[in-house]
Amino acid sequence: MTMKMALTILVLFSLIGGCATWSPVDGRLNSEGYIVDIPPGWMKFDSGGTVMISRDGPYLQYVLLQERPLDQPFHHTRKRLTAQMLPQEAAQVIIDDLSSDMAVKNLSVLENTPAIIDGHDGFMLHYSYRNQQGLLLKTAYYGFIHDRIYYSLRFTAPQRHYFEKDIRTFESILSNFHLVAAR
Amino acid sequence: MWVFVIILFGYCTGGWAAEFASLNSEEADIRDLMERASEDQQLLENSGILYRNEELEPYLNRIVARLDANAASPDGGFKVKMIKDPHLNAFTYPDGTCYIQTGILARLENEAQLAALLAHELAHFVKSHAAIGIRRFHRRLRSDFSRQPLNQEASPSRAQIRRRIECVWSGYHHEAEYEADRESLKFMIRAGYDPYEALRLFEHLAEEMSRENLKEPLISGSHPRLQARIEKCKEFLKNLKPQNRDGFNKVGNFEEHIQDLLLENIGIDVQAGRFEQALQASERYLALRPDDARGHYLQGEIYRQQDHSGTDVIRAELCYKRAIGLDDSYPEPYRALGMLYYKTGLPQQAKPYLEASLTLAPDAPENAYLRNYLSQIRP
């Protein structure tokens, strides 16, 4: 399906069904497992364990927040995350899932380091890749495992201009990310 | 709102009519097919997924030339390239560029099986199956349109038409597959390869299907069922009556050429978490190159990561040590062994290996983790 066709159908569904899938974020995002403060002007698309937020549309920039049980399989690698994994090992599973995805072209891991997210030991990846259309994208990816749940926050934008434009905003989102105490 | 909907509808049907007009010409379809094939190949060339091997690629093309010198000549246009993909597949674009995935090449046992695979793809090209497929589809489409007006539900959508065009090269019609199987056996016999090895190629596919719980080994659903193809091939062989199997070439210098690819594909299988396949291939690789440090390191990675039982960790440790013993300047097994000891609560044992890894590969991307581990180990 072409992009034009997909957008046409999306507009038609929105008009006829009257249900918008994107909605404004009112300052704070509350999920079952975490809370995070979002700057004004960003919209969210919530599909259960995954929330996508964007200010100018996902083609220009998006932040993806995911919480997934450890036994949930990945799409492209059969490797699983386990509670005993070191952050380095968890990072390798994420890299292997990306490397095994044929839609991700020219993947290049630019940085792979330990990171602390909300006080939890995790990892940080910076990588670039080309999408199916050949556009060069860059991602900053943070992940950690806590209580049999894998949490990840990633920011993706076209490498040219848009990544640098919003990376600080993403870092501010990251610093405002907190697990809910009940977990 | 309705005005907007009507405008959108007009836009959609306008585009549809234009597309239909262009589809009215078979030549336009074939041009479209060739253009899209060329665009796809351009994407593949720039994607970083092509496997380049300066010895193996000419070797593959020499086998093609042996199978059919005319088709493989520069004017004939058939050329072979490889894709880094652990799955068992191969496909040929209508311009004669054939892409073979490393997964299927790594599974082959001898040159005759390789010849069977190449001969099959070559037969699709020589018999112009892509162009025949598009013409057949076009005639069927025209006949459908002559019976049904455009606005009926049964009219195919643009996406369906596009999909069918894609199918022309992603999976040929059943008869085309059988024809390619039959022609490939003739190519093999003429070139002096044992045609019965083609059946072994099917066995590899069947093994993979069973292991992966697949209905059919190839992505396209339009391929005839594997068992039916095996039966047809046996029938073809009976009719072709190849004499004296001992006179045929099976092995050639296949194993000499395939070793680097085997190692590459083990790495790809490990990334994809296909540990069973990776372990089987690593046994084969190490039988060919018993003193290869990278082969032992990768086998260690398979054991460590699959971690079926406590003995896997011990096996991994032995593999890493063997790799270090074979090449003490190779940093990966030091890093892996250091991590293994660190994780299993043996920090003092981990320390020298982590330090050696940092010394041997001071710019490795994961060094920040190793420094972190070392900072937590008491002197």
Coordinates of C-alpha atoms in Angstrom, one line a residue:
Chain A
M1 CA 0.0 0.0 0.0
T2 CA 1.4 3.4 -0.9
M3 CA 1.9 6.1 1.7
K4 CA -0.7 8.3 -0.1
M5 CA -3.2 5.5 0.0
A6 CA -2.5 4.7 3.7
L7 CA -3.0 8.4 4.7
T8 CA -6.2 8.6 2.6
I9 CA -7.6 5.6 4.4
L10 CA -6.5 6.9 7.8
V11 CA -8.3 10.3 7.1
L12 CA -11.4 8.5 5.9
F13 CA -11.5 6.3 9.0
S14 CA -11.0 9.2 11.3
L15 CA -13.8 11.2 9.6
I16 CA -16.3 8.4 9.4
G17 CA -15.5 6.7 12.7
G18 CA -14.8 9.9 14.6
C19 CA -12.1 8.2 16.6
A20 CA -8.7 9.9 16.7
T21 CA -5.8 7.6 17.5
W22 CA -3.4 10.4 18.4
S23 CA -4.2 12.5 21.4
P24 CA -2.5 15.4 23.2
V25 CA -0.4 14.5 26.2
D26 CA -1.5 16.6 29.1
G27 CA 1.8 17.1 30.8
R28 CA 2.2 13.7 32.4
L29 CA 2.0 10.2 30.9
N30 CA 0.8 7.5 33.3
S31 CA 1.2 3.9 32.4
E32 CA 0.7 0.8 34.5
G33 CA 4.3 0.7 35.3
Y34 CA 5.8 4.2 35.0
I35 CA 5.1 7.9 34.9
V36 CA 6.9 10.4 32.7
D37 CA 6.6 14.1 32.1
I38 CA 6.1 15.1 28.5
P39 CA 6.8 18.7 27.3
P40 CA 3.8 20.7 26.0
G41 CA 2.8 20.2 22.3
W42 CA 3.5 16.5 22.0
M43 CA 0.9 14.0 20.9
K44 CA 0.7 10.4 22.0
F45 CA -0.4 7.1 20.3
D46 CA -1.1 4.5 22.9
S47 CA -1.2 0.8 22.0
G48 CA -1.0 -1.0 25.3
G49 CA 2.5 -1.7 26.3
T50 CA 3.9 0.7 23.7
V51 CA 3.4 4.4 23.7
M52 CA 4.6 6.6 20.8
I53 CA 4.9 10.3 21.3
S54 CA 5.7 12.9 18.7
R55 CA 5.5 16.7 18.3
D56 CA 5.8 17.1 14.5
G57 CA 4.7 13.6 13.4
P58 CA 6.5 10.3 13.5
Y59 CA 8.3 10.8 10.2
L60 CA 10.2 13.8 11.8
Q61 CA 10.7 12.5 15.3
Y62 CA 9.2 10.1 17.8
V63 CA 9.9 8.7 21.2
L64 CA 8.8 5.2 21.9
L65 CA 8.2 4.0 25.4
Q66 CA 7.8 0.2 25.9
E67 CA 7.3 -2.1 28.8
R68 CA 7.3 -5.7 27.9
P69 CA 7.3 -8.9 29.9
L70 CA 10.6 -10.8 29.6
D71 CA 9.0 -13.8 28.0
Q72 CA 7.6 -11.8 25.2
P73 CA 9.4 -12.8 22.0
F74 CA 11.2 -10.4 19.7
H75 CA 10.2 -10.0 16.1
H76 CA 13.5 -10.8 14.5
T77 CA 15.7 -12.7 16.9
R78 CA 14.7 -15.7 18.9
K79 CA 16.9 -14.7 21.8
R80 CA 15.1 -13.8 25.0
L81 CA 15.8 -11.4 27.7
T82 CA 16.2 -12.9 31.1
A83 CA 16.2 -11.4 34.6
Q84 CA 19.8 -12.5 35.2
M85 CA 21.2 -10.7 32.2
L86 CA 23.8 -8.0 32.5
P87 CA 22.9 -4.8 30.8
Q88 CA 25.6 -5.5 28.2
E89 CA 23.9 -8.8 27.4
A90 CA 20.5 -7.2 27.2
A91 CA 22.0 -4.5 24.8
Q92 CA 23.3 -7.3 22.6
V93 CA 19.9 -8.9 22.3
I94 CA 18.5 -5.6 21.2
I95 CA 21.3 -5.1 18.6
D96 CA 20.8 -8.7 17.4
D97 CA 17.1 -8.1 16.9
L98 CA 17.8 -5.0 14.9
S99 CA 20.6 -6.8 12.9
S100 CA 18.2 -9.6 12.0
D101 CA 15.5 -7.2 10.8
M102 CA 15.8 -7.1 7.0
A103 CA 13.9 -3.8 6.9
V104 CA 16.7 -2.1 8.8
K105 CA 19.4 -1.3 6.3
N106 CA 23.0 -0.2 7.0
L107 CA 22.7 -0.6 10.7
S108 CA 25.7 1.0 12.5
V109 CA 26.0 0.9 16.3
L110 CA 27.7 4.2 17.2
E111 CA 27.8 3.8 20.9
N112 CA 27.0 1.0 23.4
T113 CA 27.6 1.9 27.1
P114 CA 26.2 1.3 30.5
A115 CA 23.5 3.8 31.7
I116 CA 21.5 4.4 34.8
I117 CA 17.8 5.0 34.1
D118 CA 15.7 6.1 37.1
G119 CA 18.3 4.5 39.4
H120 CA 18.3 1.2 37.5
D121 CA 21.3 -0.4 35.8
G122 CA 20.7 -0.4 32.1
F123 CA 22.3 0.4 28.8
M124 CA 22.4 3.1 26.2
L125 CA 22.8 2.6 22.5
H126 CA 23.2 5.1 19.7
Y127 CA 22.7 3.7 16.3
S128 CA 22.0 4.8 12.8
Y129 CA 20.2 3.0 10.0
R130 CA 18.4 3.5 6.7
N131 CA 14.7 2.6 6.5
Q132 CA 13.0 0.9 3.5
Q133 CA 12.8 4.3 1.7
G134 CA 16.6 4.8 2.2
L135 CA 16.2 7.7 4.7
L136 CA 19.1 7.8 7.2
L137 CA 17.7 7.7 10.8
K138 CA 19.4 7.9 14.1
T139 CA 18.2 6.5 17.4
A140 CA 19.1 7.0 21.0
Y141 CA 18.0 3.9 22.9
Y142 CA 17.9 3.2 26.7
G143 CA 16.8 0.0 28.2
F144 CA 16.8 -1.8 31.6
I145 CA 15.2 -4.9 33.2
H146 CA 13.4 -4.6 36.5
D147 CA 11.1 -7.1 38.2
R148 CA 10.7 -9.3 35.1
I149 CA 9.7 -6.4 32.9
Y150 CA 11.9 -4.9 30.2
Y151 CA 11.6 -1.1 29.9
S152 CA 12.9 0.9 27.0
L153 CA 12.8 4.5 25.8
R154 CA 14.0 5.4 22.4
F155 CA 14.2 8.5 20.4
T156 CA 14.4 8.2 16.6
A157 CA 14.6 11.0 14.0
P158 CA 16.2 11.6 10.6
Q159 CA 19.9 12.0 11.3
R160 CA 20.1 15.2 9.3
H161 CA 18.8 18.2 11.4
Y162 CA 16.0 16.5 13.3
F163 CA 18.0 14.2 15.6
E164 CA 20.1 17.1 17.0
K165 CA 17.0 19.3 17.2
D166 CA 15.1 17.1 19.7
I167 CA 17.7 15.0 21.5
R168 CA 17.8 17.4 24.4
T169 CA 14.0 17.1 24.7
F170 CA 14.4 13.4 24.8
E171 CA 17.0 13.5 27.5
S172 CA 14.7 15.7 29.6
I173 CA 11.9 13.1 29.1
L174 CA 14.3 10.4 30.1
S175 CA 15.3 12.2 33.3
N176 CA 11.6 12.5 34.2
F177 CA 10.9 8.8 33.7
H178 CA 10.1 7.0 36.9
L179 CA 8.8 3.5 37.7
V180 CA 5.6 3.4 39.7
A181 CA 6.5 2.3 43.3
A182 CA 3.9 -0.6 43.3
R183 CA 6.1 -2.5 40.9
Chain B
M1 CA -17.4 16.6 5.5
W2 CA -19.1 14.8 2.6
V3 CA -17.5 17.3 0.2
F4 CA -14.1 16.2 1.5
V5 CA -15.0 12.5 1.2
I6 CA -16.2 13.1 -2.4
I7 CA -12.9 14.9 -3.2
L8 CA -11.0 12.0 -1.7
F9 CA -13.0 9.5 -3.7
G10 CA -12.4 11.4 -6.9
Y11 CA -8.7 11.5 -6.2
C12 CA -8.6 7.7 -5.5
T13 CA -10.7 6.7 -8.6
G14 CA -8.8 9.2 -10.8
G15 CA -5.5 7.5 -9.8
W16 CA -7.1 4.1 -10.3
A17 CA -8.3 4.9 -13.8
A18 CA -4.8 6.2 -14.8
E19 CA -3.2 3.0 -13.4
F20 CA -5.7 0.9 -15.3
A21 CA -5.0 2.6 -18.6
S22 CA -1.3 1.9 -18.1
L23 CA -2.0 -1.7 -17.2
N24 CA -3.7 -2.1 -20.5
S25 CA -0.4 -2.5 -22.2
E26 CA 1.6 -5.8 -21.6
E27 CA 4.7 -4.0 -22.6
A28 CA 4.1 -1.3 -20.0
D29 CA 3.8 -4.1 -17.4
I30 CA 7.1 -5.7 -18.4
R31 CA 8.8 -2.3 -18.4
D32 CA 7.3 -1.7 -15.0
L33 CA 8.5 -5.1 -13.9
M34 CA 12.1 -4.3 -15.1
E35 CA 12.1 -0.8 -13.6
R36 CA 10.9 -2.1 -10.2
A37 CA 13.5 -4.9 -10.4
S38 CA 16.2 -2.4 -11.0
E39 CA 14.9 -0.2 -8.2
D40 CA 14.8 -3.2 -5.8
Q41 CA 18.4 -4.2 -6.8
Q42 CA 19.6 -0.6 -6.2
L43 CA 18.2 -0.8 -2.7
L44 CA 19.8 -4.2 -2.1
E45 CA 23.2 -2.9 -3.4
N46 CA 23.1 0.0 -1.0
S47 CA 21.6 -1.8 2.0
G48 CA 24.7 -3.4 3.4
I49 CA 23.1 -6.8 3.4
L50 CA 25.0 -8.2 0.3
Y51 CA 27.7 -10.7 1.2
R52 CA 30.9 -9.9 -0.7
N53 CA 33.4 -12.6 -1.1
E54 CA 36.0 -12.1 -3.9
E55 CA 36.7 -15.8 -4.3
L56 CA 33.2 -17.3 -3.8
E57 CA 31.3 -15.0 -6.2
P58 CA 33.5 -15.8 -9.2
Y59 CA 33.3 -19.5 -8.3
L60 CA 29.5 -19.4 -8.3
N61 CA 29.5 -17.6 -11.7
R62 CA 32.0 -20.2 -13.1
I63 CA 29.5 -23.0 -12.1
V64 CA 26.8 -21.0 -13.9
A65 CA 29.0 -20.8 -17.0
R66 CA 29.5 -24.5 -16.8
L67 CA 25.8 -25.1 -16.6
D68 CA 25.0 -22.9 -19.5
A69 CA 27.8 -20.9 -21.2
N70 CA 25.4 -18.9 -23.3
A71 CA 23.2 -17.7 -20.4
A72 CA 26.2 -16.9 -18.2
S73 CA 28.0 -14.9 -20.9
P74 CA 28.2 -11.1 -20.4
D75 CA 25.5 -10.7 -23.0
G76 CA 23.5 -13.6 -21.4
G77 CA 23.0 -11.5 -18.3
F78 CA 22.8 -14.1 -15.6
K79 CA 24.9 -13.3 -12.6
V80 CA 25.0 -14.5 -9.0
K81 CA 25.2 -12.4 -5.8
M82 CA 24.8 -13.3 -2.2
I83 CA 22.7 -11.9 0.6
K84 CA 23.4 -12.1 4.3
D85 CA 20.3 -14.0 5.5
P86 CA 20.2 -17.2 7.4
H87 CA 17.0 -18.5 5.8
L88 CA 17.0 -21.0 2.9
N89 CA 16.1 -19.1 -0.2
A90 CA 17.2 -17.8 -3.5
F91 CA 15.5 -15.6 -6.1
T92 CA 16.2 -14.2 -9.6
Y93 CA 15.2 -10.9 -11.0
P94 CA 13.9 -10.7 -14.6
D95 CA 17.1 -9.1 -15.7
G96 CA 19.0 -12.3 -14.7
T97 CA 20.5 -11.1 -11.4
C98 CA 20.2 -14.0 -9.0
Y99 CA 20.5 -13.5 -5.2
I100 CA 21.3 -16.5 -3.1
Q101 CA 21.0 -16.2 0.7
T102 CA 23.9 -17.3 2.8
G103 CA 21.6 -19.6 4.8
I104 CA 21.0 -22.0 1.8
L105 CA 24.6 -21.9 0.6
A106 CA 25.8 -22.8 4.1
R107 CA 23.6 -25.9 4.1
L108 CA 24.8 -27.3 0.8
E109 CA 27.3 -30.3 1.0
N110 CA 28.9 -30.3 -2.4
E111 CA 29.2 -28.6 -5.7
A112 CA 26.5 -30.7 -7.4
Q113 CA 23.9 -29.5 -4.8
L114 CA 25.1 -25.9 -5.5
A115 CA 24.8 -26.6 -9.2
A116 CA 21.2 -27.8 -8.7
L117 CA 20.3 -24.6 -6.9
L118 CA 22.0 -22.4 -9.5
A119 CA 20.6 -24.4 -12.4
H120 CA 17.1 -24.0 -11.0
E121 CA 17.4 -20.2 -10.9
L122 CA 19.1 -20.2 -14.2
A123 CA 16.3 -22.1 -15.8
H124 CA 13.8 -19.5 -14.6
F125 CA 15.8 -16.9 -16.3
V126 CA 16.5 -18.8 -19.5
K127 CA 12.8 -19.7 -19.8
S128 CA 11.8 -16.1 -19.2
H129 CA 9.4 -17.1 -16.5
A130 CA 9.1 -13.6 -15.2
A131 CA 7.9 -12.1 -18.5
I132 CA 5.6 -15.1 -19.2
G133 CA 4.2 -14.7 -15.7
I134 CA 3.4 -11.0 -16.3
R135 CA 1.8 -11.7 -19.7
R136 CA -0.3 -14.5 -18.2
F137 CA -1.4 -12.2 -15.4
H138 CA -2.1 -9.4 -17.8
R139 CA -4.4 -11.6 -20.0
R140 CA -6.2 -12.8 -16.9
L141 CA -6.7 -9.3 -15.6
R142 CA -8.0 -8.1 -19.0
S143 CA -10.4 -11.0 -19.2
D144 CA -11.6 -10.2 -15.6
F145 CA -12.2 -6.6 -16.5
S146 CA -14.1 -7.4 -19.7
R147 CA -16.6 -9.3 -17.5
Q148 CA -16.8 -6.9 -14.6
P149 CA -17.2 -3.2 -14.5
L150 CA -14.7 -1.2 -12.5
N151 CA -16.9 -0.3 -9.6
Q152 CA -17.8 -3.8 -8.6
E153 CA -16.3 -5.3 -5.5
A154 CA -14.6 -8.1 -7.4
S155 CA -12.4 -5.6 -9.3
P156 CA -8.9 -6.0 -8.0
S157 CA -7.5 -3.1 -6.0
R158 CA -4.3 -1.3 -7.1
A159 CA -2.6 -2.9 -4.2
Q160 CA -3.7 -6.4 -5.4
I161 CA -2.4 -5.7 -8.9
R162 CA 0.9 -4.5 -7.5
R163 CA 1.1 -7.6 -5.3
R164 CA 0.4 -9.8 -8.3
I165 CA 3.2 -8.1 -10.2
E166 CA 5.5 -8.6 -7.3
C167 CA 4.5 -12.3 -7.3
V168 CA 5.8 -12.7 -10.8
W169 CA 9.3 -12.6 -9.5
S170 CA 8.8 -13.6 -5.9
G171 CA 7.3 -16.9 -6.7
Y172 CA 6.6 -18.3 -10.1
H173 CA 3.6 -20.3 -11.2
H174 CA 3.5 -24.0 -10.4
E175 CA 4.2 -25.0 -14.0
A176 CA 7.1 -22.6 -14.2
E177 CA 8.6 -24.2 -11.0
Y178 CA 8.2 -27.7 -12.5
E179 CA 9.7 -26.6 -15.8
A180 CA 12.6 -25.0 -13.9
D181 CA 13.2 -28.2 -12.0
R182 CA 13.1 -30.3 -15.2
E183 CA 15.4 -27.9 -17.1
S184 CA 17.8 -27.6 -14.2
L185 CA 18.3 -31.4 -14.2
K186 CA 19.1 -31.3 -17.9
F187 CA 21.6 -28.4 -17.2
M188 CA 23.2 -30.5 -14.5
I189 CA 23.6 -33.7 -16.6
R190 CA 25.1 -31.8 -19.5
A191 CA 27.6 -30.1 -17.2
G192 CA 28.6 -33.4 -15.7
Y193 CA 26.9 -33.0 -12.2
D194 CA 25.1 -35.8 -10.5
P195 CA 21.4 -34.8 -11.0
Y196 CA 20.3 -36.9 -8.0
E197 CA 22.0 -34.3 -5.8
A198 CA 19.1 -32.1 -6.7
L199 CA 16.9 -34.3 -4.5
R200 CA 19.3 -33.7 -1.6
L201 CA 18.7 -30.0 -2.0
F202 CA 15.0 -30.6 -1.5
E203 CA 15.9 -32.7 1.6
H204 CA 17.8 -29.7 3.1
L205 CA 14.6 -27.6 2.5
A206 CA 12.5 -30.3 4.1
E207 CA 14.8 -30.5 7.2
E208 CA 14.5 -26.8 7.6
M209 CA 10.8 -26.9 7.3
S210 CA 10.5 -29.5 9.9
R211 CA 13.0 -27.8 12.3
E212 CA 11.3 -24.4 11.8
N213 CA 7.8 -25.8 11.8
L214 CA 7.2 -24.2 8.4
K215 CA 4.5 -25.1 5.9
E216 CA 6.7 -24.3 3.0
P217 CA 10.4 -23.3 3.0
L218 CA 10.1 -20.3 0.7
I219 CA 8.6 -17.0 1.4
S220 CA 6.2 -17.1 -1.6
G221 CA 3.1 -19.2 -1.1
S222 CA 2.8 -19.8 -4.9
H223 CA 5.6 -22.4 -4.9
P224 CA 4.2 -25.9 -5.4
R225 CA 4.4 -28.2 -2.4
L226 CA 7.9 -29.5 -1.7
Q227 CA 6.8 -33.2 -1.7
A228 CA 5.1 -32.7 -5.1
R229 CA 8.3 -31.2 -6.5
I230 CA 10.4 -34.1 -5.2
E231 CA 8.0 -36.6 -6.8
K232 CA 8.1 -34.7 -10.1
C233 CA 11.9 -34.6 -10.0
K234 CA 12.1 -38.3 -9.5
E235 CA 9.8 -38.7 -12.5
F236 CA 12.0 -36.4 -14.6
L237 CA 15.1 -38.3 -13.6
K238 CA 13.5 -41.6 -14.5
N239 CA 12.7 -40.1 -18.0
L240 CA 16.1 -38.4 -18.4
K241 CA 17.9 -41.7 -17.5
P242 CA 21.2 -40.3 -16.4
Q243 CA 23.8 -43.1 -16.8
N244 CA 26.6 -44.1 -14.4
R245 CA 26.2 -41.9 -11.3
D246 CA 29.9 -42.5 -10.4
G247 CA 30.9 -40.5 -13.5
F248 CA 29.3 -37.4 -12.1
N249 CA 31.0 -34.7 -10.2
K250 CA 29.8 -34.1 -6.7
V251 CA 32.3 -32.4 -4.5
G252 CA 34.6 -30.3 -6.8
N253 CA 36.5 -27.8 -4.6
F254 CA 33.3 -26.7 -3.0
E255 CA 34.4 -27.0 0.6
E256 CA 37.5 -24.9 0.0
H257 CA 35.3 -22.0 -1.3
I258 CA 32.5 -22.2 1.2
Q259 CA 34.4 -21.9 4.5
D260 CA 34.4 -18.2 4.9
L261 CA 30.7 -18.1 4.1
L262 CA 30.0 -20.8 6.6
L263 CA 31.6 -18.8 9.3
E264 CA 29.8 -15.6 8.3
N265 CA 26.4 -17.5 8.4
I266 CA 27.2 -19.0 11.8
G267 CA 27.5 -15.4 13.1
I268 CA 24.2 -14.5 11.4
D269 CA 22.4 -17.5 12.9
V270 CA 23.8 -16.6 16.3
Q271 CA 22.4 -13.1 16.0
A272 CA 19.0 -14.5 15.0
G273 CA 19.0 -16.9 17.9
R274 CA 19.0 -19.9 15.6
F275 CA 21.3 -21.8 17.9
E276 CA 20.5 -25.3 16.6
Q277 CA 21.5 -24.4 13.1
A278 CA 24.5 -22.4 14.2
L279 CA 25.8 -25.3 16.3
Q280 CA 25.4 -27.8 13.5
A281 CA 27.2 -25.4 11.1
S282 CA 30.0 -24.7 13.6
E283 CA 30.7 -28.4 14.0
R284 CA 31.0 -28.6 10.2
Y285 CA 33.2 -25.5 10.1
L286 CA 35.6 -26.7 12.8
A287 CA 35.9 -30.0 11.0
L288 CA 37.1 -28.1 8.0
R289 CA 39.2 -25.6 9.9
P290 CA 40.0 -27.1 13.3
D291 CA 42.6 -24.4 14.2
D292 CA 40.4 -21.4 13.5
A293 CA 40.2 -19.2 16.6
R294 CA 37.1 -17.4 15.4
G295 CA 35.2 -20.7 14.8
H296 CA 35.9 -21.8 18.4
Y297 CA 34.9 -18.4 19.8
L298 CA 31.6 -18.5 17.9
Q299 CA 30.9 -22.0 19.1
G300 CA 31.5 -20.7 22.6
E301 CA 29.0 -17.9 22.0
I302 CA 26.5 -20.5 20.9
Y303 CA 26.9 -22.5 24.1
R304 CA 26.9 -19.5 26.3
Q305 CA 23.8 -17.9 24.7
Q306 CA 21.7 -21.0 24.3
D307 CA 22.5 -22.0 27.9
H308 CA 20.3 -25.2 27.9
S309 CA 22.0 -26.6 30.9
G310 CA 25.0 -26.0 33.2
T311 CA 27.2 -28.0 30.9
D312 CA 26.7 -25.3 28.2
V313 CA 28.6 -22.8 30.3
I314 CA 31.5 -25.3 30.8
R315 CA 31.5 -26.0 27.0
A316 CA 31.6 -22.2 26.3
E317 CA 34.5 -21.8 28.7
L318 CA 36.5 -24.5 26.9
C319 CA 35.7 -23.1 23.5
Y320 CA 36.9 -19.6 24.5
K321 CA 40.1 -21.0 26.0
R322 CA 40.8 -23.0 22.9
A323 CA 40.3 -19.9 20.8
I324 CA 42.8 -18.0 23.0
G325 CA 45.2 -20.9 22.8
L326 CA 45.0 -20.7 19.0
D327 CA 45.4 -17.0 18.7
D328 CA 46.4 -15.0 21.8
S329 CA 46.0 -11.7 20.1
Y330 CA 42.3 -12.2 19.3
P331 CA 40.4 -10.1 21.8
E332 CA 36.8 -11.5 21.6
P333 CA 37.3 -14.7 23.6
Y334 CA 39.1 -12.8 26.3
R335 CA 36.1 -10.4 26.7
A336 CA 33.7 -13.3 26.5
L337 CA 35.6 -15.3 29.1
G338 CA 35.9 -12.3 31.4
M339 CA 32.2 -11.7 31.2
L340 CA 31.4 -15.3 31.8
Y341 CA 33.6 -15.4 35.0
Y342 CA 32.3 -12.0 36.2
K343 CA 28.7 -13.1 35.8
T344 CA 29.2 -16.5 37.5
G345 CA 30.6 -14.7 40.6
L346 CA 34.3 -15.3 39.9
P347 CA 35.5 -11.7 39.6
Q348 CA 39.2 -12.5 40.3
Q349 CA 39.2 -15.0 37.5
A350 CA 37.4 -12.5 35.3
K351 CA 39.9 -9.7 35.9
P352 CA 42.9 -10.7 33.8
Y353 CA 40.7 -11.6 30.8
L354 CA 38.8 -8.3 31.0
E355 CA 42.1 -6.4 31.2
A356 CA 43.6 -8.4 28.3
S357 CA 40.5 -7.6 26.2
L358 CA 40.9 -3.9 26.9
T359 CA 44.6 -4.0 26.0
L360 CA 44.0 -5.9 22.8
A361 CA 41.0 -3.9 21.6
P362 CA 41.3 -0.5 23.2
D363 CA 38.7 1.0 20.9
A364 CA 36.1 -1.7 21.1
P365 CA 32.5 -0.3 21.4
E366 CA 31.7 -2.3 24.5
N367 CA 34.7 -1.3 26.6
A368 CA 32.8 1.0 28.9
Y369 CA 31.0 -2.1 30.3
L370 CA 34.3 -3.9 30.9
R371 CA 35.8 -0.9 32.7
N372 CA 32.6 -0.8 34.8
Y373 CA 33.1 -4.5 35.8
L374 CA 36.7 -3.9 36.6
S375 CA 35.9 -0.9 38.8
Q376 CA 33.7 -3.2 40.9
I377 CA 36.4 -5.9 41.3
R378 CA 38.6 -5.3 44.3
P379 CA 42.3 -5.3 43.6

